[in-house]
mmCIF file of C-alpha atoms in Angstrom:
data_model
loop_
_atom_site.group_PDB
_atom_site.id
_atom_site.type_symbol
_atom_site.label_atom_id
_atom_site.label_comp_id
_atom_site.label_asym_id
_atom_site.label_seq_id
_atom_site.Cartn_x
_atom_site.Cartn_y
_atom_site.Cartn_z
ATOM 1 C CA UNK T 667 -2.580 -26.151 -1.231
ATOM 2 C CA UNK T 668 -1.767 -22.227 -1.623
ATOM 3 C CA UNK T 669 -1.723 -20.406 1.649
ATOM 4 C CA UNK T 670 -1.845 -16.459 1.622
ATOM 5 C CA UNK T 671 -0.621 -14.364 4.559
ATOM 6 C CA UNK T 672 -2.125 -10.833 4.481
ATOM 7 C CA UNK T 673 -0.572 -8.199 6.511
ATOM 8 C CA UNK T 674 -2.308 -4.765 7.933
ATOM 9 C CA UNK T 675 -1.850 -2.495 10.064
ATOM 10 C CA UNK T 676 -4.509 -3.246 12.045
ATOM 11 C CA UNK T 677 -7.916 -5.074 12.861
ATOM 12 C CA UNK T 678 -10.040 -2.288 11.640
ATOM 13 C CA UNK T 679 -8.180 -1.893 8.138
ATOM 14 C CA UNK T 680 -8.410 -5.957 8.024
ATOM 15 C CA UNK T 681 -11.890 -6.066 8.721
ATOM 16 C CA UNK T 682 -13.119 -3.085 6.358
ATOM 17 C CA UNK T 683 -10.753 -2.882 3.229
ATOM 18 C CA UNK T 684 -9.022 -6.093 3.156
ATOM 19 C CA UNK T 685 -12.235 -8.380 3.208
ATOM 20 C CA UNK T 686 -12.736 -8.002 -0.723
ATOM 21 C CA UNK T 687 -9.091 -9.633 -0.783
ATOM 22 C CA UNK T 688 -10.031 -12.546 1.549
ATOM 23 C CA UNK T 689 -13.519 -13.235 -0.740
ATOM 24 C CA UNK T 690 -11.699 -13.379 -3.514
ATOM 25 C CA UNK T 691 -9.001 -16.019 -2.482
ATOM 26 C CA UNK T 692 -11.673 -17.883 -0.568
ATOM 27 C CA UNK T 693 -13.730 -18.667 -3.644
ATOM 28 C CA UNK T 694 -10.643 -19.750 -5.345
ATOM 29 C CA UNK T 695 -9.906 -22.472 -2.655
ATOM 30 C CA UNK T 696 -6.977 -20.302 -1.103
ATOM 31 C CA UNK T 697 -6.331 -20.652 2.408
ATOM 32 C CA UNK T 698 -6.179 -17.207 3.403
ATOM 33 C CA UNK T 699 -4.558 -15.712 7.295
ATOM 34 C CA UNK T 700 -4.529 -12.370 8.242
ATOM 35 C CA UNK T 701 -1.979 -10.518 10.065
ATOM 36 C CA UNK T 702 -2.728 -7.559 12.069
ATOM 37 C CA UNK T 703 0.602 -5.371 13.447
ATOM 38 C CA UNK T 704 -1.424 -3.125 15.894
ATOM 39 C CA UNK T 705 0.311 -0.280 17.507
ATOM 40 C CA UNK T 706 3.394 -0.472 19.374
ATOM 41 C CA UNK T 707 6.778 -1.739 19.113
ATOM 42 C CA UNK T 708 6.309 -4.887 20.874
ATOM 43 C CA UNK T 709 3.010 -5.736 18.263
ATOM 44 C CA UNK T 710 5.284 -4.547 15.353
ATOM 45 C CA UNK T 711 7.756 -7.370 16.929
ATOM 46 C CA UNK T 712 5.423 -9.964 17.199
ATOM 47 C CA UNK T 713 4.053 -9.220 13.592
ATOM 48 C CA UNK T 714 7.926 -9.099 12.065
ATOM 49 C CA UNK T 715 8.397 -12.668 13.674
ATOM 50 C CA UNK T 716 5.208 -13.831 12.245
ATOM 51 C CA UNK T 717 5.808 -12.276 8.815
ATOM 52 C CA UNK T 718 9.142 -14.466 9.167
ATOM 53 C CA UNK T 719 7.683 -17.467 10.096
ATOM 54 C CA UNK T 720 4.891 -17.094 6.986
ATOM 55 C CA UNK T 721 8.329 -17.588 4.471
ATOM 56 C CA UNK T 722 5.865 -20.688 2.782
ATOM 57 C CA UNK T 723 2.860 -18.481 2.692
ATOM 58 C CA UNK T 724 2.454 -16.110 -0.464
ATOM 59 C CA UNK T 725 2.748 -13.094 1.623
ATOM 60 C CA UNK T 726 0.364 -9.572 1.056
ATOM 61 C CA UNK T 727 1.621 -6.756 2.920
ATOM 62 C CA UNK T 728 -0.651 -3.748 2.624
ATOM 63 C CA UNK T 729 0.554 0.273 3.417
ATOM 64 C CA UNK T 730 3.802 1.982 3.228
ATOM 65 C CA UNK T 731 4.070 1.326 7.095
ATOM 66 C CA UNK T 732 3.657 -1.891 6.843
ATOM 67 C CA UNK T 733 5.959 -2.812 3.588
ATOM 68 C CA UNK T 734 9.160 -0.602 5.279
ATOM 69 C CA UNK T 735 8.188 -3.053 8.125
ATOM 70 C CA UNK T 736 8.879 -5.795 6.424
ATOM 71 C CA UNK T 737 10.798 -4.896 3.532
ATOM 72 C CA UNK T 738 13.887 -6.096 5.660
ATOM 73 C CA UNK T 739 12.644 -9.731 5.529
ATOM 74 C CA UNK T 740 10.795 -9.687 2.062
ATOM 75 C CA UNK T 741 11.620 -11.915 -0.254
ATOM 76 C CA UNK T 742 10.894 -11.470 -4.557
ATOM 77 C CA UNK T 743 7.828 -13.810 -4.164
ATOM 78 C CA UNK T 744 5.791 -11.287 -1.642
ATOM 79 C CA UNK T 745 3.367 -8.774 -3.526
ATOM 80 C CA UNK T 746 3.217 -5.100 -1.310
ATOM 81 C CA UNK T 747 0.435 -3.389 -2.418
ATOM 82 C CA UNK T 748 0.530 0.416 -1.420
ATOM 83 C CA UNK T 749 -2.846 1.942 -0.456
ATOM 84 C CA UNK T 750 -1.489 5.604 -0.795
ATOM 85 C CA UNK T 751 1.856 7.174 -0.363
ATOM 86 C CA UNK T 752 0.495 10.668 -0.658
ATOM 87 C CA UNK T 753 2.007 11.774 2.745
ATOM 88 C CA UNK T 754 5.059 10.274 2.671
ATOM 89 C CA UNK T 755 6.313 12.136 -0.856
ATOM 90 C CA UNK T 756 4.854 15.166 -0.228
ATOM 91 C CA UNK T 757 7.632 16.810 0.763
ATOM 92 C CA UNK T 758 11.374 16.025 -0.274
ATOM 93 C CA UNK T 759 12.626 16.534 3.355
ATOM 94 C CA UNK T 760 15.258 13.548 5.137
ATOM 95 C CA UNK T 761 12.057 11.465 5.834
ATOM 96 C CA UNK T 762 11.309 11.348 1.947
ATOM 97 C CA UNK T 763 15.344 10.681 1.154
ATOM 98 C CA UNK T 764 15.874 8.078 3.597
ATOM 99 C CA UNK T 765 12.581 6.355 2.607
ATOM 100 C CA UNK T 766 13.701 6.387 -0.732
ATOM 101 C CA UNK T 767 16.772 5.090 -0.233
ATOM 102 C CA UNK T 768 15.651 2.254 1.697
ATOM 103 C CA UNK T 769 13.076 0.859 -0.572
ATOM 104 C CA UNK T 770 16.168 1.080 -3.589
ATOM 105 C CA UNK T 771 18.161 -0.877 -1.090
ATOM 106 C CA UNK T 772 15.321 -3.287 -0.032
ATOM 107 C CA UNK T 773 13.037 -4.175 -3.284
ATOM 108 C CA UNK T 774 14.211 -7.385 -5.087
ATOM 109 C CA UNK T 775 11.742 -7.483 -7.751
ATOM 110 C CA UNK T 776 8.562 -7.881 -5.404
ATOM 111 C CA UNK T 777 5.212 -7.371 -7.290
ATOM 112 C CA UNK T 778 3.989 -3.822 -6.719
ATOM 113 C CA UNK T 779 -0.142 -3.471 -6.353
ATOM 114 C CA UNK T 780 -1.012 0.354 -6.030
ATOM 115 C CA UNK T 781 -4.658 1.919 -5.898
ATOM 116 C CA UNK T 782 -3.284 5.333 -6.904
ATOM 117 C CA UNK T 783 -1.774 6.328 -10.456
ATOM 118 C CA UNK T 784 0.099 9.117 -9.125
ATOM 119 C CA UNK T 785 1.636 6.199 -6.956
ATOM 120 C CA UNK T 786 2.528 4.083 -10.299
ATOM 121 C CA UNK T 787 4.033 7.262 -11.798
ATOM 122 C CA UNK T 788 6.341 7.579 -8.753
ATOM 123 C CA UNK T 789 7.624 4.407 -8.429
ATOM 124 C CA UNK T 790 8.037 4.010 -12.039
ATOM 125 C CA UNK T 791 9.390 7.073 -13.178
ATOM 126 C CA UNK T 792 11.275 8.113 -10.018
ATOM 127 C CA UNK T 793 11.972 4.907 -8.503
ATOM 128 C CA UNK T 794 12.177 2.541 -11.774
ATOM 129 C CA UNK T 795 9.995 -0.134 -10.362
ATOM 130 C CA UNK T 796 7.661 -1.861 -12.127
ATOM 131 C CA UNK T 797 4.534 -1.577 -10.800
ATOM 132 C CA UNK T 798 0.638 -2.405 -11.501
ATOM 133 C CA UNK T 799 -2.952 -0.101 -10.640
ATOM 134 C CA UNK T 800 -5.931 -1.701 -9.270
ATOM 135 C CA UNK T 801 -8.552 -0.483 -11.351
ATOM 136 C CA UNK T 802 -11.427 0.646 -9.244
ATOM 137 C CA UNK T 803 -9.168 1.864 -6.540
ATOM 138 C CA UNK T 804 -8.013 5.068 -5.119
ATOM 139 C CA UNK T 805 -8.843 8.412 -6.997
ATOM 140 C CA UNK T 806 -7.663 9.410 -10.391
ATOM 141 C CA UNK T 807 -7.921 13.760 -10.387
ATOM 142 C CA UNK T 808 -5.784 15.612 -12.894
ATOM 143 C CA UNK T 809 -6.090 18.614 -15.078
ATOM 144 C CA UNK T 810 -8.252 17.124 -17.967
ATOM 145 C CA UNK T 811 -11.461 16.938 -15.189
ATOM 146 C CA UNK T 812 -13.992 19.852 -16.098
ATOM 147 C CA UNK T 813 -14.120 20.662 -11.854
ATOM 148 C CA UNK T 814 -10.128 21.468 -11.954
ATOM 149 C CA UNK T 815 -10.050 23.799 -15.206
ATOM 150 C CA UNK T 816 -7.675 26.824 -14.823
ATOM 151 C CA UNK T 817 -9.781 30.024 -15.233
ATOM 152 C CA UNK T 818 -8.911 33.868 -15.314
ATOM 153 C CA UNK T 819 -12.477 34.155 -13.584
ATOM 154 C CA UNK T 820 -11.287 34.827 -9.977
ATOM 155 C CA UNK T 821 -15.311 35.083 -9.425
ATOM 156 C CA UNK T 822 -15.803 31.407 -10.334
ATOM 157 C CA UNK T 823 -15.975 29.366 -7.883
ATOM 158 C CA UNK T 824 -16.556 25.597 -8.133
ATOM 159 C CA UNK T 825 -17.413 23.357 -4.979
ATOM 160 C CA UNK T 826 -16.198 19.934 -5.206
ATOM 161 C CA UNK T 827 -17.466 16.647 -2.131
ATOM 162 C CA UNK T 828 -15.612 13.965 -2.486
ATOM 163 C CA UNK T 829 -15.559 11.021 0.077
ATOM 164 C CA UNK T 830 -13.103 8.689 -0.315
ATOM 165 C CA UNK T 831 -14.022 6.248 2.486
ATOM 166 C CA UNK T 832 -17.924 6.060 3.743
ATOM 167 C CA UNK T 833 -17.274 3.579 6.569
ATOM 168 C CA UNK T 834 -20.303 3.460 8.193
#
């Protein structure tokens, strides 16, 4: 029988964005474990040794965190799916370089699962990985939406809500 290890950062993201994940392998007979790393370095540790130890299970590592976690112990088989690297490319500073150069020296041809295009455009274009967009997911802005239009009107102003995450 298929087993599936997913790994978080935490209970709460478990419990609130990863349960779609779990449904889905549940109806298709997958055994299905969750992994939560919790704060700390002793919990990131604990969840290293247990990522380890899951080398049988089809492995699911959620967030940037979380995949340069593990990236030292993944293997081709394990799927990282990244919710959002915004933050972490913002800004080409040392943290952005050595992040870089660790995934180059860490990916082996793991399946890449992002929510973001702007995240598929990164990895492919400046990273040359493969990677594939959950349709659904994330946010998809960019000049050709009426909202963003460039006018010379400095009097126009347009007023844009967007929630990205209505948790409760």
């Amino acid at each position: 029988m298929t087993e599936v290890t997913l790994f978080s950062r935490d209970k709460r993201s478990s419990d609130l964005f990863r349960r779609t994940w779990m449904n889905a392998f549940a109806r298709q007979h997958i055994t299905v474990k969750a992994v939560n790393r919790g704060y700390g370095l002793v919990f990131a540790f604990t969840a290293a040794l247990k990522f380890i130890r899951a080398k049988n299970s089809i492995r699911v590592v959620f967030g940037t965190s979380e995949i340069l976690l593990y990236s030292l112990f993944s293997k081709k088989s394990d799927v990282w799916v990244f919710t959002g690297m915004g933050r972490l490319f913002l800004r080409k500073n040392y943290v952005y370089v050595i992040v870089k150069n660790m995934f180059h020296i860490l990916y082996r041809s793991q399946t890449i699962i992002v929510l973001n295009v702007d995240d598929q455009v990164f990895l492919e274009q400046k990273m040359g990985f493969k990677s594939y967009v959950l349709p659904g997911e994330g946010y998809a802005f960019g000049p050709e939406m009426p909202f963003l239009a460039k006018t010379d009107d400095i009097t126009s102003t347009k007023t844009v809500a967007y929630v990205g995450r209505l948790l409760r």
